[in-house]
Amino acid sequence: MLIEARKIIMPTWDQNNQASIKAWEDISSEYATCASGTVTGVIGKDLRPGNIWEKGNYYG
């Protein structure tokens, strides 16, 4: 994986820790910014409220 290849250390997800939330929002945004092409998403019916993906990366 790219995160491992670049030796990026991500904090454990903690919805009660603003630093954790910001780190995951930032890396998710950076990943989405650099992505291109056609994407197919397989989304479950039980997404966590406030999840990063729906909050910032899905524009459908």
mmCIF file of C-alpha atoms in Angstrom:
data_model
loop_
_atom_site.group_PDB
_atom_site.id
_atom_site.type_symbol
_atom_site.label_atom_id
_atom_site.label_comp_id
_atom_site.label_asym_id
_atom_site.label_seq_id
_atom_site.Cartn_x
_atom_site.Cartn_y
_atom_site.Cartn_z
ATOM 1 C CA MET A 1 0.000 0.000 0.000
ATOM 2 C CA LEU A 2 1.079 3.561 -0.667
ATOM 3 C CA ILE A 3 0.846 4.590 2.995
ATOM 4 C CA GLU A 4 3.216 1.786 3.964
ATOM 5 C CA ALA A 5 5.533 2.376 0.997
ATOM 6 C CA ARG A 6 5.898 6.039 1.952
ATOM 7 C CA LYS A 7 6.195 5.169 5.648
ATOM 8 C CA ILE A 8 3.251 7.391 6.566
ATOM 9 C CA ILE A 9 2.137 6.744 10.133
ATOM 10 C CA MET A 10 -1.573 7.334 10.596
ATOM 11 C CA PRO A 11 -3.159 7.671 14.026
ATOM 12 C CA THR A 12 -5.713 5.109 15.082
ATOM 13 C CA TRP A 13 -9.211 6.337 14.221
ATOM 14 C CA ASP A 14 -10.811 7.915 17.283
ATOM 15 C CA GLN A 15 -14.053 9.804 16.751
ATOM 16 C CA ASN A 16 -13.497 11.591 20.064
ATOM 17 C CA ASN A 17 -10.043 12.915 19.156
ATOM 18 C CA GLN A 18 -9.967 15.992 16.910
ATOM 19 C CA ALA A 19 -6.344 15.338 15.874
ATOM 20 C CA SER A 20 -7.286 11.835 14.706
ATOM 21 C CA ILE A 21 -10.303 13.130 12.779
ATOM 22 C CA LYS A 22 -8.273 15.887 11.110
ATOM 23 C CA ALA A 23 -5.485 13.491 10.100
ATOM 24 C CA TRP A 24 -7.957 11.118 8.450
ATOM 25 C CA GLU A 25 -9.865 13.969 6.774
ATOM 26 C CA ASP A 26 -6.611 15.411 5.414
ATOM 27 C CA ILE A 27 -5.272 12.125 4.001
ATOM 28 C CA SER A 28 -8.694 11.276 2.550
ATOM 29 C CA SER A 29 -8.888 14.678 0.867
ATOM 30 C CA GLU A 30 -5.361 14.365 -0.531
ATOM 31 C CA TYR A 31 -6.126 10.900 -1.899
ATOM 32 C CA ALA A 32 -9.341 12.138 -3.549
ATOM 33 C CA THR A 33 -7.583 15.175 -5.034
ATOM 34 C CA CYS A 34 -5.018 12.963 -6.758
ATOM 35 C CA ALA A 35 -7.541 10.388 -7.977
ATOM 36 C CA SER A 36 -8.902 10.397 -11.505
ATOM 37 C CA GLY A 37 -10.943 8.256 -13.819
ATOM 38 C CA THR A 38 -14.155 6.331 -13.371
ATOM 39 C CA VAL A 39 -14.901 5.068 -9.887
ATOM 40 C CA THR A 40 -17.397 2.468 -8.757
ATOM 41 C CA GLY A 41 -18.239 2.518 -5.062
ATOM 42 C CA VAL A 42 -19.664 -0.425 -3.172
ATOM 43 C CA ILE A 43 -21.299 1.080 -0.115
ATOM 44 C CA GLY A 44 -22.849 -0.893 2.704
ATOM 45 C CA LYS A 45 -26.153 0.047 4.265
ATOM 46 C CA ASP A 46 -24.720 0.562 7.751
ATOM 47 C CA LEU A 47 -22.282 3.459 7.385
ATOM 48 C CA ARG A 48 -21.099 5.130 10.566
ATOM 49 C CA PRO A 49 -22.781 8.541 10.963
ATOM 50 C CA GLY A 50 -20.315 11.311 10.119
ATOM 51 C CA ASN A 51 -17.948 8.971 8.256
ATOM 52 C CA ILE A 52 -15.087 10.634 6.373
ATOM 53 C CA TRP A 53 -16.090 9.235 2.970
ATOM 54 C CA GLU A 54 -19.586 10.720 2.895
ATOM 55 C CA LYS A 55 -18.478 13.867 4.670
ATOM 56 C CA GLY A 56 -15.970 14.949 2.069
ATOM 57 C CA ASN A 57 -15.226 12.595 -0.801
ATOM 58 C CA TYR A 58 -18.564 11.594 -2.286
ATOM 59 C CA TYR A 59 -19.998 14.185 -4.600
ATOM 60 C CA GLY A 60 -22.725 12.132 -6.299
#
